[in-house]
CSV table of C-alpha atoms in Angstrom, one decimal:
chain,number,residue,atom,x,y,z
Q,1,LEU,CA,54.9,97.1,80.0
Q,2,PRO,CA,57.3,99.1,81.9
Q,3,GLU,CA,57.8,98.5,85.5
Q,4,ASN,CA,56.3,102.0,86.5
Q,5,MET,CA,52.7,101.6,85.6
Q,6,LYS,CA,51.8,101.1,89.1
Q,7,LYS,CA,51.6,103.7,92.0
Q,8,PRO,CA,55.1,103.8,93.9
Q,9,THR,CA,55.7,103.8,97.5
Q,10,TYR,CA,58.3,106.3,98.4
Q,11,THR,CA,59.8,108.7,100.8
Q,12,VAL,CA,58.6,112.5,100.9
Q,13,LYS,CA,61.9,114.5,100.7
Q,14,ASN,CA,60.9,117.8,99.4
Q,15,GLU,CA,58.0,119.8,97.4
Q,16,SER,CA,57.5,119.1,94.4
Q,17,THR,CA,58.2,122.1,91.9
Q,18,ILE,CA,58.2,122.4,88.0
Q,19,THR,CA,60.8,124.5,86.4
Q,20,GLN,CA,60.7,125.9,83.0
Q,21,LEU,CA,64.1,126.6,81.6
Q,22,ARG,CA,64.1,129.8,79.7
Q,23,MET,CA,65.9,130.3,76.3
Q,24,GLU,CA,69.0,132.7,75.9
Q,25,ASP,CA,68.5,136.0,74.4
Q,26,ASN,CA,71.7,135.7,72.7
Q,27,VAL,CA,71.0,133.1,70.4
Q,28,SER,CA,69.7,133.2,66.9
Q,29,ILE,CA,67.2,130.1,67.4
Q,30,LYS,CA,64.6,130.6,70.2
Q,31,GLU,CA,62.9,127.4,69.7
Q,32,GLY,CA,61.9,124.7,72.0
Q,33,MET,CA,60.5,123.5,75.4
Q,34,SER,CA,62.3,122.4,78.3
Q,35,TYR,CA,60.8,121.5,81.7
Q,36,ILE,CA,62.0,120.1,85.2
Q,37,ILE,CA,59.2,118.3,87.7
Q,38,HIS,CA,61.6,117.7,90.9
Q,39,LEU,CA,59.3,115.3,92.4
Q,40,GLU,CA,58.7,114.2,96.3
Q,41,ASP,CA,61.1,111.8,96.1
Q,42,GLY,CA,64.0,113.9,95.2
Q,43,THR,CA,64.1,112.6,91.7
Q,44,PHE,CA,63.3,114.3,88.4
Q,45,PHE,CA,60.8,114.0,85.3
Q,46,ILE,CA,61.9,115.7,82.5
Q,47,ILE,CA,59.9,117.4,79.4
Q,48,ASP,CA,61.8,117.3,76.1
Q,49,GLY,CA,65.2,119.7,76.6
Q,50,GLY,CA,65.1,122.1,74.1
Q,51,TRP,CA,67.8,123.3,71.6
Q,52,CYS,CA,71.5,123.6,72.2
Q,53,TYR,CA,74.1,124.8,70.9
Q,54,ASP,CA,77.8,123.9,70.1
Q,55,ASP,CA,79.2,125.4,73.3
Q,56,TYR,CA,77.1,123.1,75.5
Q,57,LEU,CA,75.1,126.2,76.7
Q,58,GLU,CA,71.6,124.7,77.1
Q,59,ALA,CA,73.0,121.7,78.5
Q,60,ASP,CA,75.3,123.3,81.4
Q,61,LYS,CA,72.1,125.2,82.3
Q,62,LEU,CA,70.0,122.0,82.3
Q,63,TYR,CA,72.7,120.5,84.4
Q,64,ASN,CA,73.1,123.3,86.9
Q,65,ALA,CA,69.4,123.7,87.5
Q,66,LEU,CA,69.2,119.8,88.1
Q,67,GLU,CA,72.1,120.4,90.7
Q,68,ALA,CA,70.4,123.3,92.2
Q,69,LEU,CA,67.4,121.7,92.8
Q,70,ALA,CA,68.9,118.5,94.0
Q,71,GLY,CA,70.4,119.9,96.7
Q,72,GLU,CA,74.2,119.9,97.8
Q,73,GLY,CA,75.6,116.0,98.1
Q,74,ASN,CA,72.6,114.4,96.4
Q,75,ASP,CA,72.4,112.6,93.5
Q,76,ILE,CA,70.7,113.7,90.1
Q,77,VAL,CA,68.5,110.9,89.1
Q,78,ILE,CA,66.1,111.3,86.3
Q,79,ALA,CA,63.5,109.2,86.8
Q,80,GLY,CA,61.9,109.7,83.5
Q,81,TRP,CA,62.7,112.0,80.7
Q,82,ILE,CA,59.8,112.2,77.8
Q,83,PHE,CA,60.1,113.5,74.2
Q,84,THR,CA,57.3,115.1,72.6
Q,85,HIS,CA,58.8,114.7,68.9
Q,86,CYS,CA,61.9,114.4,67.6
Q,87,HIS,CA,62.6,118.1,66.4
Q,88,GLY,CA,65.9,119.7,67.1
Q,89,ASP,CA,64.7,122.0,69.6
Q,90,HIS,CA,63.0,119.2,71.6
Q,91,ILE,CA,65.8,116.6,71.9
Q,92,GLY,CA,69.0,118.7,70.7
Q,93,THR,CA,70.0,119.6,74.6
Q,94,PHE,CA,69.5,115.9,75.4
Q,95,ASN,CA,72.3,115.0,72.7
Q,96,TYR,CA,74.6,117.5,74.5
Q,97,PHE,CA,74.0,116.7,78.0
Q,98,ILE,CA,73.9,113.2,78.1
Q,99,GLU,CA,77.1,113.3,75.7
Q,100,LYS,CA,78.8,115.8,78.6
Q,101,TYR,CA,77.2,114.6,82.1
Q,102,HIS,CA,76.5,111.0,81.4
Q,103,ASP,CA,78.7,110.1,84.1
Q,104,SER,CA,77.1,112.6,86.5
Q,105,VAL,CA,73.3,111.6,86.3
Q,106,THR,CA,71.4,108.7,86.4
Q,107,VAL,CA,68.9,108.3,83.6
Q,108,ASN,CA,66.7,105.9,84.5
Q,109,GLN,CA,63.6,105.5,81.7
Q,110,LEU,CA,63.2,107.4,78.4
Q,111,LEU,CA,59.8,107.9,76.9
Q,112,TYR,CA,59.0,108.7,73.3
Q,113,ASN,CA,57.7,107.2,70.1
Q,114,PHE,CA,59.2,108.7,66.7
Q,115,PRO,CA,58.3,107.6,63.6
Q,116,SER,CA,60.4,105.1,61.6
Q,117,ASP,CA,63.2,106.4,59.6
Q,118,GLU,CA,62.1,105.8,56.6
Q,119,ASP,CA,59.1,107.9,57.4
Q,120,ILE,CA,61.0,110.9,58.7
Q,121,LYS,CA,63.2,110.3,55.4
Q,122,ALA,CA,60.1,110.8,53.4
Q,123,GLY,CA,59.0,113.6,55.6
Q,124,GLU,CA,61.6,115.6,57.0
Q,125,SER,CA,65.4,114.3,55.9
Q,126,MET,CA,67.1,116.6,57.7
Q,127,MET,CA,66.2,115.1,61.0
Q,128,LEU,CA,68.4,112.2,60.2
Q,129,ASP,CA,71.6,113.8,59.4
Q,130,ASN,CA,74.9,113.9,61.8
Q,131,SER,CA,74.3,117.2,63.0
Q,132,LYS,CA,74.7,116.5,67.3
Q,133,GLN,CA,71.0,118.2,67.4
Q,134,ARG,CA,69.2,115.9,65.2
Q,135,TYR,CA,67.6,112.5,65.7
Q,136,THR,CA,70.5,110.3,64.2
Q,137,ASN,CA,72.7,111.8,66.8
Q,138,PHE,CA,69.9,110.9,69.2
Q,139,LYS,CA,70.1,107.7,68.8
Q,140,LYS,CA,74.0,107.1,68.7
Q,141,VAL,CA,74.2,108.9,72.2
Q,142,ILE,CA,71.5,106.5,73.7
Q,143,SER,CA,73.4,103.6,72.4
Q,144,THR,CA,77.0,105.1,73.5
Q,145,TYR,CA,76.2,106.2,77.1
Q,146,LEU,CA,72.9,105.0,78.2
Q,147,GLY,CA,72.8,101.4,77.3
Q,148,GLU,CA,71.3,100.3,80.8
Q,149,THR,CA,68.6,103.0,80.7
Q,150,GLU,CA,65.0,101.7,79.8
Q,151,ILE,CA,63.8,102.8,76.7
Q,152,VAL,CA,59.6,102.7,76.2
Q,153,LYS,CA,58.1,103.5,73.2
Q,154,LEU,CA,54.8,105.2,74.0
Q,155,HIS,CA,51.1,104.5,73.5
Q,156,SER,CA,48.2,106.2,74.0
Q,157,GLY,CA,46.4,105.3,77.0
Q,158,TYR,CA,49.6,104.5,78.8
Q,159,LYS,CA,49.8,106.0,82.5
Q,160,PHE,CA,53.5,106.4,84.5
Q,161,TYR,CA,53.6,107.0,87.8
Q,162,TYR,CA,57.0,108.7,89.3
Q,163,ALA,CA,56.5,109.3,93.0
Q,164,ASN,CA,53.9,111.8,93.2
Q,165,ALA,CA,53.3,112.4,89.5
Q,166,GLU,CA,51.1,110.5,87.2
Q,167,ILE,CA,51.9,111.1,83.6
Q,168,GLU,CA,49.0,109.7,81.0
Q,169,ILE,CA,49.8,109.8,77.3
Q,170,LEU,CA,47.2,111.0,75.8
Q,171,GLN,CA,47.8,110.5,71.6
Q,172,THR,CA,50.6,109.7,69.8
Q,173,PHE,CA,51.4,110.3,65.9
Q,174,GLU,CA,50.1,106.9,65.2
Q,175,ASP,CA,46.5,107.9,66.5
Q,176,LEU,CA,46.6,110.0,63.3
Q,177,TYR,CA,48.6,108.6,60.8
Q,178,PRO,CA,48.5,104.3,61.6
Q,179,SER,CA,50.1,103.7,58.1
Q,180,THR,CA,52.9,105.4,56.7
């Protein structure tokens, strides 16, 4: 089991906040979800990330938000980044963000539970193409830039603690579809 399944001790550096990043008005696809939780110890927990475009617009917006929240001179440490599902409007920004900012941020842990490639192909084969917003690229980005990052396959009932936040996994796709 992952290390952070026990309540941690930490030093309070700031008040916790949650920020929802707004989608741009001038883009054709207005889908996605992107939340940043700034934890009391100064680290971050991110939920999804949103869609991204070839111009790195959303990736830059995410980085700028993290930089502003961290404060001048403070490192950007993402304690955990959870992905609810592997559609491009939830993992797309991550792909661009890590490609561009992997040297500027630390990502300690990625949390997700996606169907197998075979199951995705049977239902939504477009997710496995080489588009930068897609799941195929998600896996490449992780293997290329985040070799030291812990990857956690989520299961119902898991609880994670990041500074003052408790994250409980209530359900994964396996609960509804235990077999292919």
